[in-house]
Amino acid sequence: MSPEVRKTAEALREKAFAGTKAVDWVRGLTDEVGPRISGSPQDMAGVAWVLATLKAAGFTNVHAERVMVPAWQRGGETGEVTAPVRQKLILAALGGSPPTPEGGLEAEVVEMASLEDMESKGAAAVKDKIVFFNKRMERASEMLGYGYAVDVRAKGPSRAARLGASGVLIRSIGTDHNRLPHTGSVDYVAEVPKIPAAALAIPDAEMLERLLLRGKPVRVRFTLTCGDRPEAESANVIGEIKGSSKPDEIVLLGAHRDSWDLGTGAIDDAAGCGIVIEAARLVGLLPKHPPRTIRVCLYANEENGGAGGKAYLKAHQAELDKHAAALESDSGTDRPTGFLWTAGPSAEPFAKEIAAILEPLGAGTLLPGGPGADTGTLKVAGVPMFMVRQDTSRYFDYHHTANDTFDKIDPEGLDRNVAAVAVFAYCAASTPELLERIPPDKREEPRRPDRPVSRTR
Amino acid sequence: MSPEVRKTAEALREKAFAGTKAVDWVRGLTDEVGPRISGSPQDMAGVAWVLATLKAAGFTNVHAERVMVPAWQRGGETGEVTAPVRQKLILAALGGSPPTPEGGLEAEVVEMASLEDMESKGAAAVKDKIVFFNKRMERASEMLGYGYAVDVRAKGPSRAARLGASGVLIRSIGTDHNRLPHTGSVDYVAEVPKIPAAALAIPDAEMLERLLLRGKPVRVRFTLTCGDRPEAESANVIGEIKGSSKPDEIVLLGAHRDSWDLGTGAIDDAAGCGIVIEAARLVGLLPKHPPRTIRVCLYANEENGGAGGKAYLKAHQAELDKHAAALESDSGTDRPTGFLWTAGPSAEPFAKEIAAILEPLGAGTLLPGGPGADTGTLKVAGVPMFMVRQDTSRYFDYHHTANDTFDKIDPEGLDRNVAAVAVFAYCAASTPELLERIPPDKREEPRRPDRPVSRTR
């Protein structure tokens, strides 16, 4: 990296660290648009908001790229223990769940510690019952706890259906003790019937656990009126800071514009939208733009389908070789501690230089990892992938709950992330040569939920 | 205090500090009975549970004393900002609120910082509007923050109605940032119409504040289907540890059996019930009971009417002179830091001895204060009043919300409170003479919400 590039990157870091407008973008997307689940009216309101915001912020080539998205819709949802005592249960349908029968689904509850526990007990234990997956997510500074616990949400409903269960309840995948359930998507498989599935708030899951411990059969009734609606139109929204000498080469900064429906999607992922918009905007304010173009893409449908990431890959096939690097921001406003990266080995000195510049932010560590769920679709083309490493020890208190609202935003954490992303974007847009791409044998996305992963879908 | 009494009190302290069954009583009342709002079926289920529990725990003279209580009932409740943007608002009807018109109440919102702010702006600012009291409760280790903020909840609705408002919304009186509103009672006055009143979850109140800051008129619609039902039967439940030589002299330990309806009333006040039951039970297990009788009373209707405290006063007129002292526990499981007391000045050495015994618990401070809302009715008779002083800096994160559930109970905090109450009860039941009563000129309950008070109704 040249001394001039390094000096400019350090100045960007200092400027962002001192305070940015990122919090304004987050406030706008949460207060003025609100919850933005795919296929909802607010999803399209979010498209309009981002288009207007990028234009007003000085981006060029601002446009929407059409994406068809699933349009699952939440309805009413109630639950109660009906025996041996009566107690209300606070729960939320998981994304993709079918409705229960009218009047609710009532059955005896059978508790399972994990998918493996259920498989070992088999159909005899499960048939016609409501399976209660009681797998506890541990608090951790990385995403380990989530990766460990989330399988019961993603795979539990179809696995339980295969064994004849009538419905599934899970202990919310989260680290709080609030009576606010954590929703999230289910990977229903085609071969077995879709059964209703909901997440219990953690205090409610713990009450159910205590009642089950007493040894008497516990029955639960729950009612969901959610369901799928026809696919709907949505969009990836793009804006650019045009490169000064190699404008066809692209550094991509991604975040997702959609959110779950319970909160206003502040940490997940208005925060990421604010971070990448503001980082690119700050680079755009420099007296001279870096050689390459910095492109922000605010993706559609990260949460329940990934249609935005797939659509980007398809729409930009012709220029994938020109993608110099991609970074994704989707971990809230928790403070950066370093970078996760995946690229060819000769890119390491670049990554180390970025880390050195970010050391004064407390963000000087480097680990292999990433990509995110959206930019990750470009891995097949070997695009070098980066992600700010963040301390997510509080993130899963709010993730996918009604509590994901603007007041959870840490403005200083947001600015620190802007600083990290601006430094990365400027430097990646300024290297003399393109960074070495991910070796072909490493372009399959790893499936290792037992170690730090960056997917929070 | 004799060396024997002191030694026994210290042994009680050590035994309780090492671990008690209090958490089992709290678990029973919350898991097996659940929310216990006055006049509900669970209110009477709570009476049955306490009667059975006191009998099984070895209390004598276990009985219920009939109390007629108000039976306000929550219904459906929804809210939304309708202009200049659409946003859902999470809210809860305040206790005693009438329903809104069918289809909801919609009006422009006018924000008021306080009752005084509204009075100064007058009817012109308020008429036909929804008044939004945006008074922030500060976190504090004592009850100051609550006392300061709660006037808008108690008095705001009738004050606003007098100025022609159509409805009232308040920022929840609490210290959290969860989307779980804090309910609580309203003191509707007879002379003005009762208008619908609800508490916004704090994140929702802050969103409303931000939208108002933008300067455009903000409109809200909210719908409540709550309302009053006919007065219902409930009961104070009493049990005793009979005194060995002066059984007609009574040390009264009170807590309230009723709760709000949103949570399961764990910290408010299953905790207090568990503390006083367990403290008395531990004294009852001693080889020799103290001279005086220790009576526990689990009161009806503390939260929205105070009928239990009034009924006790009326039913026990004939023995008020025999009430040696009263202690109330109604501040959750936060750890004890000392004692609040109100009695005649010659009782001070007794209070100091109690504090000295409790010093190893970290509960050695003494302050004037108390009484609680239930035992406080006995102040007119001058009964010496005591209350464990607790660090309530987290209490108002959960108070009166759906989050008031068993998982919020700190078992060690609970045991420390049991230790403090057991020491108090044993010592107060063992003094050679009755403690000096509250001087007649100090028997009026002070109204000083700007200093530590123990009323959490």
Short mmCIF file of N, CA and C in Angstrom, two decimals, chain B residues 378-436:
data_model
loop_
_atom_site.label_atom_id
_atom_site.label_comp_id
_atom_site.label_asym_id
_atom_site.label_seq_id
_atom_site.Cartn_x
_atom_site.Cartn_y
_atom_site.Cartn_z
N LEU B 378 -51.98 0.08 59.10
CA LEU B 378 -51.93 0.00 60.57
C LEU B 378 -51.21 1.19 61.18
N LYS B 379 -50.73 2.06 60.33
CA LYS B 379 -49.99 3.21 60.85
C LYS B 379 -50.89 4.10 61.71
N VAL B 380 -52.15 4.15 61.36
CA VAL B 380 -53.08 4.97 62.16
C VAL B 380 -53.11 4.52 63.62
N ALA B 381 -52.80 3.24 63.85
CA ALA B 381 -52.77 2.74 65.23
C ALA B 381 -51.38 2.83 65.84
N GLY B 382 -50.44 3.38 65.07
CA GLY B 382 -49.09 3.58 65.61
C GLY B 382 -48.22 2.35 65.62
N VAL B 383 -48.64 1.30 64.93
CA VAL B 383 -47.85 0.05 64.94
C VAL B 383 -46.46 0.31 64.36
N PRO B 384 -45.41 -0.04 65.09
CA PRO B 384 -44.05 0.16 64.55
C PRO B 384 -43.88 -0.59 63.22
N MET B 385 -43.32 0.12 62.25
CA MET B 385 -43.25 -0.37 60.88
C MET B 385 -41.81 -0.60 60.46
N PHE B 386 -41.57 -1.71 59.82
CA PHE B 386 -40.23 -2.04 59.32
C PHE B 386 -40.31 -2.54 57.89
N MET B 387 -39.22 -2.38 57.20
CA MET B 387 -39.14 -2.87 55.84
C MET B 387 -37.67 -3.09 55.52
N VAL B 388 -37.37 -4.20 54.89
CA VAL B 388 -35.99 -4.41 54.47
C VAL B 388 -35.70 -3.41 53.35
N ARG B 389 -34.56 -2.75 53.48
CA ARG B 389 -34.14 -1.83 52.44
C ARG B 389 -33.41 -2.66 51.38
N GLN B 390 -33.80 -2.51 50.11
CA GLN B 390 -33.21 -3.32 49.06
C GLN B 390 -32.66 -2.43 47.94
N ASP B 391 -31.68 -2.95 47.26
CA ASP B 391 -31.15 -2.27 46.08
C ASP B 391 -32.09 -2.57 44.93
N THR B 392 -32.88 -1.60 44.55
CA THR B 392 -33.90 -1.85 43.53
C THR B 392 -33.48 -1.31 42.16
N SER B 393 -32.19 -1.27 41.92
CA SER B 393 -31.75 -0.67 40.66
C SER B 393 -32.14 -1.48 39.42
N ARG B 394 -32.45 -2.76 39.57
CA ARG B 394 -32.92 -3.56 38.44
C ARG B 394 -34.42 -3.86 38.51
N TYR B 395 -35.00 -3.60 39.67
CA TYR B 395 -36.39 -3.98 39.92
C TYR B 395 -37.35 -3.40 38.88
N PHE B 396 -37.11 -2.16 38.51
CA PHE B 396 -38.05 -1.49 37.60
C PHE B 396 -37.77 -1.77 36.12
N ASP B 397 -36.84 -2.68 35.86
CA ASP B 397 -36.74 -3.22 34.51
C ASP B 397 -37.91 -4.16 34.22
N TYR B 398 -38.45 -4.76 35.27
CA TYR B 398 -39.44 -5.84 35.11
C TYR B 398 -40.80 -5.54 35.70
N HIS B 399 -40.82 -4.63 36.67
CA HIS B 399 -42.00 -4.31 37.46
C HIS B 399 -43.23 -4.05 36.59
N HIS B 400 -44.29 -4.81 36.86
CA HIS B 400 -45.59 -4.60 36.18
C HIS B 400 -45.56 -4.90 34.68
N THR B 401 -44.60 -5.72 34.25
CA THR B 401 -44.53 -6.09 32.83
C THR B 401 -44.72 -7.60 32.67
N ALA B 402 -44.86 -8.02 31.42
CA ALA B 402 -44.91 -9.46 31.11
C ALA B 402 -43.61 -10.14 31.50
N ASN B 403 -42.57 -9.37 31.66
CA ASN B 403 -41.26 -9.90 32.01
C ASN B 403 -41.12 -10.25 33.49
N ASP B 404 -42.14 -9.97 34.29
CA ASP B 404 -42.05 -10.31 35.71
C ASP B 404 -42.37 -11.80 35.88
N THR B 405 -41.36 -12.62 35.64
CA THR B 405 -41.52 -14.07 35.65
C THR B 405 -40.43 -14.71 36.50
N PHE B 406 -40.61 -15.99 36.76
CA PHE B 406 -39.76 -16.69 37.72
C PHE B 406 -38.27 -16.59 37.43
N ASP B 407 -37.91 -16.54 36.14
CA ASP B 407 -36.49 -16.49 35.78
C ASP B 407 -35.82 -15.21 36.29
N LYS B 408 -36.59 -14.21 36.69
CA LYS B 408 -36.00 -12.96 37.20
C LYS B 408 -35.66 -13.06 38.68
N ILE B 409 -36.03 -14.15 39.30
CA ILE B 409 -35.77 -14.33 40.74
C ILE B 409 -34.30 -14.68 40.96
N ASP B 410 -33.68 -13.94 41.85
CA ASP B 410 -32.30 -14.23 42.27
C ASP B 410 -32.39 -15.06 43.55
N PRO B 411 -32.15 -16.37 43.47
CA PRO B 411 -32.35 -17.20 44.67
C PRO B 411 -31.49 -16.76 45.84
N GLU B 412 -30.28 -16.30 45.56
CA GLU B 412 -29.44 -15.88 46.69
C GLU B 412 -29.98 -14.59 47.30
N GLY B 413 -30.46 -13.69 46.46
CA GLY B 413 -31.07 -12.47 46.98
C GLY B 413 -32.29 -12.79 47.83
N LEU B 414 -33.05 -13.75 47.35
CA LEU B 414 -34.23 -14.19 48.08
C LEU B 414 -33.82 -14.69 49.47
N ASP B 415 -32.82 -15.55 49.52
CA ASP B 415 -32.38 -16.10 50.80
C ASP B 415 -31.84 -15.02 51.74
N ARG B 416 -31.16 -14.05 51.18
CA ARG B 416 -30.66 -12.95 52.02
C ARG B 416 -31.82 -12.17 52.63
N ASN B 417 -32.88 -12.00 51.85
CA ASN B 417 -34.05 -11.32 52.40
C ASN B 417 -34.72 -12.17 53.47
N VAL B 418 -34.77 -13.46 53.23
CA VAL B 418 -35.33 -14.36 54.26
C VAL B 418 -34.53 -14.20 55.55
N ALA B 419 -33.22 -14.18 55.40
CA ALA B 419 -32.37 -14.03 56.59
C ALA B 419 -32.71 -12.74 57.34
N ALA B 420 -32.83 -11.65 56.60
CA ALA B 420 -33.12 -10.36 57.24
C ALA B 420 -34.47 -10.37 57.92
N VAL B 421 -35.46 -10.93 57.25
CA VAL B 421 -36.82 -10.92 57.82
C VAL B 421 -36.92 -11.89 59.00
N ALA B 422 -36.25 -13.03 58.89
CA ALA B 422 -36.29 -13.99 60.01
C ALA B 422 -35.66 -13.38 61.26
N VAL B 423 -34.52 -12.71 61.09
CA VAL B 423 -33.86 -12.05 62.22
C VAL B 423 -34.79 -11.01 62.83
N PHE B 424 -35.37 -10.19 61.96
CA PHE B 424 -36.30 -9.16 62.46
C PHE B 424 -37.44 -9.80 63.23
N ALA B 425 -38.07 -10.79 62.61
CA ALA B 425 -39.28 -11.38 63.20
C ALA B 425 -38.97 -12.00 64.56
N TYR B 426 -37.87 -12.76 64.59
CA TYR B 426 -37.53 -13.42 65.85
C TYR B 426 -37.23 -12.39 66.94
N CYS B 427 -36.49 -11.38 66.60
CA CYS B 427 -36.12 -10.37 67.61
C CYS B 427 -37.34 -9.56 68.04
N ALA B 428 -38.17 -9.17 67.08
CA ALA B 428 -39.34 -8.37 67.43
C ALA B 428 -40.32 -9.18 68.27
N ALA B 429 -40.30 -10.49 68.08
CA ALA B 429 -41.19 -11.35 68.87
C ALA B 429 -40.58 -11.70 70.22
N SER B 430 -39.37 -11.19 70.48
CA SER B 430 -38.66 -11.57 71.70
C SER B 430 -38.33 -10.41 72.63
N THR B 431 -38.61 -9.18 72.23
CA THR B 431 -38.26 -8.06 73.12
C THR B 431 -39.07 -8.16 74.41
N PRO B 432 -38.43 -7.80 75.53
CA PRO B 432 -39.16 -7.90 76.82
C PRO B 432 -40.42 -7.03 76.81
N GLU B 433 -40.28 -5.80 76.32
CA GLU B 433 -41.43 -4.89 76.28
C GLU B 433 -41.82 -4.65 74.84
N LEU B 434 -43.06 -4.17 74.63
CA LEU B 434 -43.46 -3.77 73.28
C LEU B 434 -42.62 -2.56 72.85
N LEU B 435 -42.28 -2.49 71.57
CA LEU B 435 -41.56 -1.33 71.05
C LEU B 435 -42.46 -0.09 71.13
N GLU B 436 -41.82 1.04 71.31
CA GLU B 436 -42.61 2.27 71.38
C GLU B 436 -43.29 2.52 70.04
#
